[in-house]
GROMACS .gro file of C-alpha atoms in nm:
model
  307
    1UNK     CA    1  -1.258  -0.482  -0.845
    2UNK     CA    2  -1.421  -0.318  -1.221
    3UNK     CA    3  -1.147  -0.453  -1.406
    4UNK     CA    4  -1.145  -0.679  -1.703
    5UNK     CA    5  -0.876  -0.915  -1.657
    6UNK     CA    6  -0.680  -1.028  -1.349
    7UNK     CA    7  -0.381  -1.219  -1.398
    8UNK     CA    8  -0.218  -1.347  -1.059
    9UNK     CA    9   0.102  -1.413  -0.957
   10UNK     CA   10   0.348  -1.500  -0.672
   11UNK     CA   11   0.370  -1.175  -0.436
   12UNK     CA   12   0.289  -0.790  -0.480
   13UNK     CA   13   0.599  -0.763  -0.548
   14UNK     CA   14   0.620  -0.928  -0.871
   15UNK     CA   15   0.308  -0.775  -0.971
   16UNK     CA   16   0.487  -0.439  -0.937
   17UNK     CA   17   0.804  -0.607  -1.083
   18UNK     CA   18   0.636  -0.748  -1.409
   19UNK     CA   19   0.411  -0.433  -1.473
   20UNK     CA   20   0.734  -0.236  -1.475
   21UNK     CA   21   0.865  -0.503  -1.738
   22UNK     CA   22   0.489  -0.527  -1.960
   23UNK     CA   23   0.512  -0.140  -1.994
   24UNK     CA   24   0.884  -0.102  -2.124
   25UNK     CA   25   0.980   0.093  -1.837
   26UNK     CA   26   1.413   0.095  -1.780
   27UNK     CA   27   1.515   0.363  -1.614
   28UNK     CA   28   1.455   0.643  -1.322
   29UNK     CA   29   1.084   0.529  -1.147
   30UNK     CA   30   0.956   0.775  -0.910
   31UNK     CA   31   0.770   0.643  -0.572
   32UNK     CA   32   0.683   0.765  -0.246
   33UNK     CA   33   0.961   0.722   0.026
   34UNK     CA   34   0.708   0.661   0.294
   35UNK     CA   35   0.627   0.270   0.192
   36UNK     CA   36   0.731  -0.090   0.255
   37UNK     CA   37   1.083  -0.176   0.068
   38UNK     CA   38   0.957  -0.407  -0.140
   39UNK     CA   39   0.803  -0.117  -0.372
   40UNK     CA   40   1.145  -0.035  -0.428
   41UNK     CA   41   1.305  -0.395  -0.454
   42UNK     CA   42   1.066  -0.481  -0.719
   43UNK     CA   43   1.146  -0.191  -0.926
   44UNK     CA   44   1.483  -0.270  -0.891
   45UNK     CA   45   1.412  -0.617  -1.001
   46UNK     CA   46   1.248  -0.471  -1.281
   47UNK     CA   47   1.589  -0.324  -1.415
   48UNK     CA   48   1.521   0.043  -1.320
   49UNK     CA   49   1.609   0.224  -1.027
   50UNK     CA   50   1.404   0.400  -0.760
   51UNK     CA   51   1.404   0.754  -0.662
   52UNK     CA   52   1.192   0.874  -0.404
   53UNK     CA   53   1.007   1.176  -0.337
   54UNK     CA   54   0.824   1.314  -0.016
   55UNK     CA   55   0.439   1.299   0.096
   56UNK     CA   56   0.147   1.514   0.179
   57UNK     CA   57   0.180   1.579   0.545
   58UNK     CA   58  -0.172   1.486   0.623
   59UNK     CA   59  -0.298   1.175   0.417
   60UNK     CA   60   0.081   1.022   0.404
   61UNK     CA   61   0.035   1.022   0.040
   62UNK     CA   62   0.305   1.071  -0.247
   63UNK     CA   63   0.283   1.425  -0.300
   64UNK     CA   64   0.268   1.489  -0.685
   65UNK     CA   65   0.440   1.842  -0.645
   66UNK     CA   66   0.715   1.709  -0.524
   67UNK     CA   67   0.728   1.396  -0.746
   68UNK     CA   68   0.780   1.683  -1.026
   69UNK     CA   69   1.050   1.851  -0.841
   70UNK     CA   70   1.224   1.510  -0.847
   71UNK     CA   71   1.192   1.408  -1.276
   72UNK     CA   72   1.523   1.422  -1.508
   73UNK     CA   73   1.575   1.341  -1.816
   74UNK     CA   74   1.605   0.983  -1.681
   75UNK     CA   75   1.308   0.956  -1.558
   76UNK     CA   76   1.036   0.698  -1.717
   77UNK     CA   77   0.749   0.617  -1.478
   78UNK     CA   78   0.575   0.643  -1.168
   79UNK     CA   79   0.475   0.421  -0.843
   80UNK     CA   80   0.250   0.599  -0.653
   81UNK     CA   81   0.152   0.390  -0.349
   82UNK     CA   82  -0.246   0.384  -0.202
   83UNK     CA   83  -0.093   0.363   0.150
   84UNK     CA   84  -0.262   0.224   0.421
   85UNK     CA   85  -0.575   0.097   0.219
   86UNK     CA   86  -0.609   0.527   0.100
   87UNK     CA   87  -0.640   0.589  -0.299
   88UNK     CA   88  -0.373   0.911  -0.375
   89UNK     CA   89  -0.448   1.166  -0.576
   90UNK     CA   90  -0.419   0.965  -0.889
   91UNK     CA   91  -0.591   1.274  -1.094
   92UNK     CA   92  -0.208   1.502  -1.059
   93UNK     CA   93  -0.025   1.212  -1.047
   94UNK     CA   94  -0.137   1.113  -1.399
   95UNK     CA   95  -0.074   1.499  -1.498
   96UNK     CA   96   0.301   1.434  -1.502
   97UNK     CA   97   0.284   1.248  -1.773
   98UNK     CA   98   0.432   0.975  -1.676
   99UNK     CA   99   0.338   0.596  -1.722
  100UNK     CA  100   0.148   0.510  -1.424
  101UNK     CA  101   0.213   0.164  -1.221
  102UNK     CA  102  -0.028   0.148  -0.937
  103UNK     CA  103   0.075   0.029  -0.612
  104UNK     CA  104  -0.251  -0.106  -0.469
  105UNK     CA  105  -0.064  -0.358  -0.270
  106UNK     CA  106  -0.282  -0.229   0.048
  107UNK     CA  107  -0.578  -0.118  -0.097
  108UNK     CA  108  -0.807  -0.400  -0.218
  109UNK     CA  109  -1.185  -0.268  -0.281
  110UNK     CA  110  -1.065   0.064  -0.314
  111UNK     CA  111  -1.201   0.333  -0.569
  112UNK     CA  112  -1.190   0.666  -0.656
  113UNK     CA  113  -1.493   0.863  -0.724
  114UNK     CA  114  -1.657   0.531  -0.745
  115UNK     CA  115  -1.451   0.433  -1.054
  116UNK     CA  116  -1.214   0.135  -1.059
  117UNK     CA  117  -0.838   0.185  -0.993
  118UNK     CA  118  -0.788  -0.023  -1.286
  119UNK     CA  119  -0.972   0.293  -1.486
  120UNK     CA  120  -0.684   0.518  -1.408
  121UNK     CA  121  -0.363   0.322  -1.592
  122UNK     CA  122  -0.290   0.003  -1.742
  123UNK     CA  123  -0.130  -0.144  -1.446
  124UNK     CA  124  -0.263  -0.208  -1.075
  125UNK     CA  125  -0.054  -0.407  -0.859
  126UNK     CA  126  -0.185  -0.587  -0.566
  127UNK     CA  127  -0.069  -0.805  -0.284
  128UNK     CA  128  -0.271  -1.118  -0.098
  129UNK     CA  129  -0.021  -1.161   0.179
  130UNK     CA  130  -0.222  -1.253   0.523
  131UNK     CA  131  -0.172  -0.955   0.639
  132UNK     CA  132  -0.390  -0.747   0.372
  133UNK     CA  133  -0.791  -0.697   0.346
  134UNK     CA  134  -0.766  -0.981   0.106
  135UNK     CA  135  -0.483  -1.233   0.219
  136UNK     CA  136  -0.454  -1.581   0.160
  137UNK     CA  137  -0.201  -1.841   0.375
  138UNK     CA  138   0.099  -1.746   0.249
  139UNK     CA  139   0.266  -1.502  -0.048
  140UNK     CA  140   0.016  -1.406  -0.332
  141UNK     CA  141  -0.060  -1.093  -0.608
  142UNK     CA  142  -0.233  -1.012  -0.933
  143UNK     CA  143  -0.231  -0.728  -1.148
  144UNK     CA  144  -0.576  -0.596  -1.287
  145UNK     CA  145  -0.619  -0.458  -1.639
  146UNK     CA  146  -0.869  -0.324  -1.859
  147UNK     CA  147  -0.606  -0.449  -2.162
  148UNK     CA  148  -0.660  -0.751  -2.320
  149UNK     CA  149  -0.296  -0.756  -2.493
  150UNK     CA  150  -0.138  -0.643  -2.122
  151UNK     CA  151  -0.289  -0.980  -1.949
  152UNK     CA  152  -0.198  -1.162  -2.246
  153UNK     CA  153   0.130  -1.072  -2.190
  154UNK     CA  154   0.171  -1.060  -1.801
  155UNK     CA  155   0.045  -1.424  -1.836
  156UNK     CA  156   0.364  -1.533  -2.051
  157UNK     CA  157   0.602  -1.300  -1.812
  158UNK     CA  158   0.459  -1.471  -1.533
  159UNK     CA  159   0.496  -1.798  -1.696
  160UNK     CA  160   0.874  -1.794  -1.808
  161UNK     CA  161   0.817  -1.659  -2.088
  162UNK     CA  162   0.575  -1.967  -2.222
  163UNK     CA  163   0.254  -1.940  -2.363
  164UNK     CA  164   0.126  -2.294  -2.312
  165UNK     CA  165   0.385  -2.481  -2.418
  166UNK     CA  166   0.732  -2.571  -2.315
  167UNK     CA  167   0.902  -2.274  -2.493
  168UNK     CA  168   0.982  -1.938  -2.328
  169UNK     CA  169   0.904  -1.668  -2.601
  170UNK     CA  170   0.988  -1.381  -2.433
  171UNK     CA  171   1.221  -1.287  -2.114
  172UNK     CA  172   1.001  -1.395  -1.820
  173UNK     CA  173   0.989  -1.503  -1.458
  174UNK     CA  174   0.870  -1.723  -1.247
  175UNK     CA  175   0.576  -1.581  -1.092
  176UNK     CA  176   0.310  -1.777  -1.113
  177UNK     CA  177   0.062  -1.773  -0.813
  178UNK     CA  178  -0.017  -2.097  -0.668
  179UNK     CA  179  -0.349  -2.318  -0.696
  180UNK     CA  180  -0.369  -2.396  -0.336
  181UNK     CA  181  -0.349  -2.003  -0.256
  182UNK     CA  182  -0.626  -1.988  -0.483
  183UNK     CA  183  -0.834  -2.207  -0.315
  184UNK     CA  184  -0.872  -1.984  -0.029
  185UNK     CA  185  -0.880  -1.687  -0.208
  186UNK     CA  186  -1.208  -1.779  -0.381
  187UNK     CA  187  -1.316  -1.874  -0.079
  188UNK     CA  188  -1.226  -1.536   0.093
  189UNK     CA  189  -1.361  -1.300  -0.201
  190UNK     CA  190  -1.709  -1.251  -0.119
  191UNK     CA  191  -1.596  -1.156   0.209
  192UNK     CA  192  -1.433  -0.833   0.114
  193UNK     CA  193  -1.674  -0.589   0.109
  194UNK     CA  194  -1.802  -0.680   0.433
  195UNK     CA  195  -1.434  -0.694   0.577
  196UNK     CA  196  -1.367  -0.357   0.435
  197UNK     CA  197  -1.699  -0.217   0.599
  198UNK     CA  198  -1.641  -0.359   0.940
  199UNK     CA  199  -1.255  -0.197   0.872
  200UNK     CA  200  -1.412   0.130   0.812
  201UNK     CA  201  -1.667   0.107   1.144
  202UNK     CA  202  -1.335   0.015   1.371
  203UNK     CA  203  -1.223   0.344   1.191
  204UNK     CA  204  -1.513   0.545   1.248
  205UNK     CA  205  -1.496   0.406   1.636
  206UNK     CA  206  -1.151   0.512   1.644
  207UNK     CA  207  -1.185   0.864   1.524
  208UNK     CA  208  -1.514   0.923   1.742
  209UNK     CA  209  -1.261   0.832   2.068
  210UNK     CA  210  -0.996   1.009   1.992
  211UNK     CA  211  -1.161   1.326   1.884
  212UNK     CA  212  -0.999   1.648   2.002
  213UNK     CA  213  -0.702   1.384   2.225
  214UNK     CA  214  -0.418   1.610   2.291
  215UNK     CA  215  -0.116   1.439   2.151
  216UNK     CA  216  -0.273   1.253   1.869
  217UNK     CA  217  -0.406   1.338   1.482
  218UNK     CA  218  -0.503   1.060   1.298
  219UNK     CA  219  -0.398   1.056   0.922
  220UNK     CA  220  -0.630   1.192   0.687
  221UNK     CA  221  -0.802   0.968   0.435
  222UNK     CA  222  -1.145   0.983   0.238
  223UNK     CA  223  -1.470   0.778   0.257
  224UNK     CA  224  -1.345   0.532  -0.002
  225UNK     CA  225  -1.025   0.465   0.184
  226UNK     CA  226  -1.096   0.069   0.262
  227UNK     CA  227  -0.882   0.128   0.591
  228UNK     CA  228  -0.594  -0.151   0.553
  229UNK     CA  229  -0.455  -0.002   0.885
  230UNK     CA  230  -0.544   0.277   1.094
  231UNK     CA  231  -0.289   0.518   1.193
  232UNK     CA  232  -0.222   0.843   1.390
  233UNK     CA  233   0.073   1.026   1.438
  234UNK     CA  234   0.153   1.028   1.817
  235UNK     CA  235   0.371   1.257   2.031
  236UNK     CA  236   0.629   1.079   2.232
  237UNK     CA  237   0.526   0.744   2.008
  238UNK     CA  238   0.784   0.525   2.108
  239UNK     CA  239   0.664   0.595   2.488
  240UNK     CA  240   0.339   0.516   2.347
  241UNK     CA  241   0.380   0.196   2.232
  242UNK     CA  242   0.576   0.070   2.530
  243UNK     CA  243   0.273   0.203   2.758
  244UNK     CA  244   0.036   0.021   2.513
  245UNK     CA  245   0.228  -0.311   2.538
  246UNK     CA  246   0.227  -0.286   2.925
  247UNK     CA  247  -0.153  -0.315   2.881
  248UNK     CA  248  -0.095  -0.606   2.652
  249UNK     CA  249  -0.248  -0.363   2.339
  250UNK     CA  250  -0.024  -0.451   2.022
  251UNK     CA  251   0.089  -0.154   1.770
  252UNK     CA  252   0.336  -0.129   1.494
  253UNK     CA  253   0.498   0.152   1.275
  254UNK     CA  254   0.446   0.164   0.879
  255UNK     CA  255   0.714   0.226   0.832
  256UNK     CA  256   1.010   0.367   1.057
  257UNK     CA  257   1.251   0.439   0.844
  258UNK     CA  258   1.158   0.639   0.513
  259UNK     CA  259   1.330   0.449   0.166
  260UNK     CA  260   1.582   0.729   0.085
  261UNK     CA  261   1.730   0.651   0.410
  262UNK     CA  262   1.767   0.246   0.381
  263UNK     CA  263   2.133   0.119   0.370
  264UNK     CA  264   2.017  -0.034   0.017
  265UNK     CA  265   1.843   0.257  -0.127
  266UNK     CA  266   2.044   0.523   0.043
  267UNK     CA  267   1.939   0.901  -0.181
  268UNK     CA  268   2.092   1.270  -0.063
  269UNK     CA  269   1.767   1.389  -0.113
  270UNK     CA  270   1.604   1.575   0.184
  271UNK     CA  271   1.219   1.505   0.267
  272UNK     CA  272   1.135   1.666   0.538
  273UNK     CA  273   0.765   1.562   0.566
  274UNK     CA  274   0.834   1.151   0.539
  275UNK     CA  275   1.134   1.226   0.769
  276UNK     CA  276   0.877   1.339   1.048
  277UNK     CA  277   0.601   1.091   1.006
  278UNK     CA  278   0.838   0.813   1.044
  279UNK     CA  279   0.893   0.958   1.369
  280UNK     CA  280   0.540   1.020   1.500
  281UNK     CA  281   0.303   0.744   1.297
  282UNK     CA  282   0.184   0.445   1.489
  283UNK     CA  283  -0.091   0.183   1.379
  284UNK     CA  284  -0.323   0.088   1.580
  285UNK     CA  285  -0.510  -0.200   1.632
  286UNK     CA  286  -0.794  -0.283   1.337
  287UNK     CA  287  -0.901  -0.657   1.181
  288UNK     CA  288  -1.230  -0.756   1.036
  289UNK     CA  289  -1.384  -0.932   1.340
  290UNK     CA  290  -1.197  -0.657   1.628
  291UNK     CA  291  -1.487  -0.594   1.855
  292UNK     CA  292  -1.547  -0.197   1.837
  293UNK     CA  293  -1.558  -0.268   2.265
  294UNK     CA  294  -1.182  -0.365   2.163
  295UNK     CA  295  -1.132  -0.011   1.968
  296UNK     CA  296  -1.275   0.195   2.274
  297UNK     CA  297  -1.029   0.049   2.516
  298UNK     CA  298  -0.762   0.095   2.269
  299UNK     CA  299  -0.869   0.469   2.240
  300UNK     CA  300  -0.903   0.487   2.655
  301UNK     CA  301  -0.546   0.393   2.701
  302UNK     CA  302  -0.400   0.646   2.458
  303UNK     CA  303  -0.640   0.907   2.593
  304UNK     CA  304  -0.510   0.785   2.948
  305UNK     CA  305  -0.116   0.825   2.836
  306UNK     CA  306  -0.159   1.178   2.725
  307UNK     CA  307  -0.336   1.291   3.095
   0.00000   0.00000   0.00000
């Protein structure tokens, strides 16, 4: 990944969590509302408390403008999330300036201008669930630095507090990642970049069938997007899917309900542009051995639905 150090631990969560804690961050975090819960949970296990702000209308992306609109007195950090395998625009998100904690929970190979994430903060949180370009069997994370005294640390959070011995120094957790889940993800590694190309020729199939289909503009995203999922934004979506699953074609929405409006995160905040993608996006099929035959169909049916 171009970093220095990688220290793993138990979930992407926790590497969110205990970046939040390395940094000295307590208080108001800022993160996009158009993400998985878990960004938010693991602030909030971090001791500070989300607050969300609304995205770019065509990549999905926190929107830094906003972000701004949203900082008080209170506030202490960022999240910005690389959603759907797509670096943000890192360069005015680090203009706030705020301390930066990377979500890269979905974006494993991914760079910007060619540089490492790991070159644009401290902190770079990612997740191996199975699900991800780089999964292994079960839960999984690590958080990449270029800081020698940051992994040195993160490695005694991680650890309860210990630093090889049976006494916990410092307020930790227990976030260690596993040996077994390591096993397989040495084994996986040198598969990534050709994972992340095939993901980027499904893509390319994709957009090529669905050029100029009335009822459907896929989301924006840049060449070094490593395409974690591929997603449009569809009218009459729900109709969609339900014609897609009569043809035995699986979908799914990240994410249908935008943070600020989750029972457990609940914000009177109004974003308008997260409010309306929740509505309309829908992710389409896209693995690293999907047949691009298997993409084409996908794209006939949709083009089918719309007439």
């Amino acid at each position: 990944m171009g970093a220095r150090f990688g220290v793993g631990v138990s979930s992407g969560s926790a590497a969110i969590e205990l970046s939040l804690r390395d940094a000295g961050i307590n208080g108001e975090t800022l993160t996009s509302a158009l993400t998985a819960p878990f960004t938010a949970v693991a602030i909030r296990a971090a001791g500070c408390e989300p607050r969300f702000c609304d995205i770019d209308p065509e990549t999905l992306q926190i929107d830094a403008k906003d972000a701004a609109t949203h900082m008080t007195k209170r506030t202490r950090a960022i999240v910005p999330v690389h959603l759907y395998g797509q670096p943000c625009a890192l360069d005015a998100i680090r203009r706030m300036g705020l301390p930066v904690i990377q979500d890269a929970c979905q974006a494993h190979g991914a760079r910007i201008r060619g540089k490492s994430l790991a070159a644009f903060s401290t902190h770079v949180a990612y997740s191996f669930y199975p699900t991800k370009n780089l999964g292994c069997l079960g839960d999984g994370g690590m958080i990449l630095t270029n800081s020698r005294e940051a992994a040195n640390r993160l490695r005694m959070l991680r650890d309860g507090g210990r630093s090889g011995d049976q006494i916990a120094h410092v307020r930790g957790i227990n976030a260690r990642l596993d040996e077994i889940q390591c096993c397989f993800l040495r084994a996986f590694l040198p598969r990534l970049e050709e994972w992340n190309a095939h993901r980027a020729r499904i893509a390319a199939v994709y957009d090529e069938s669905l050029r100029n289909c009335a009822g459907v503009t896929p989301v924006r995203r840049t060449a070094e997007s490593v395409n974690h999922l591929y997603v449009i934004r569809a009218a009459r979506r729900d109709r969609l899917r339900e014609y897609l699953a009569r043809h035995e074609i699986g979908s799914a929405i990240h994410y249908p309900v935008p943070l600020h409006k989750h029972p457990a995160f609940a914000q009177r905040v109004s974003l308008p542009h997260a409010e309306r993608a929740a509505r309309e996006i829908l992710s389409l099929p896209l693995w690293p051995y999907m047949k691009e035959s298997d993409a084409r169909r996908v794209a006939a049916k949709i083009r089918a639905f719309y007439g």
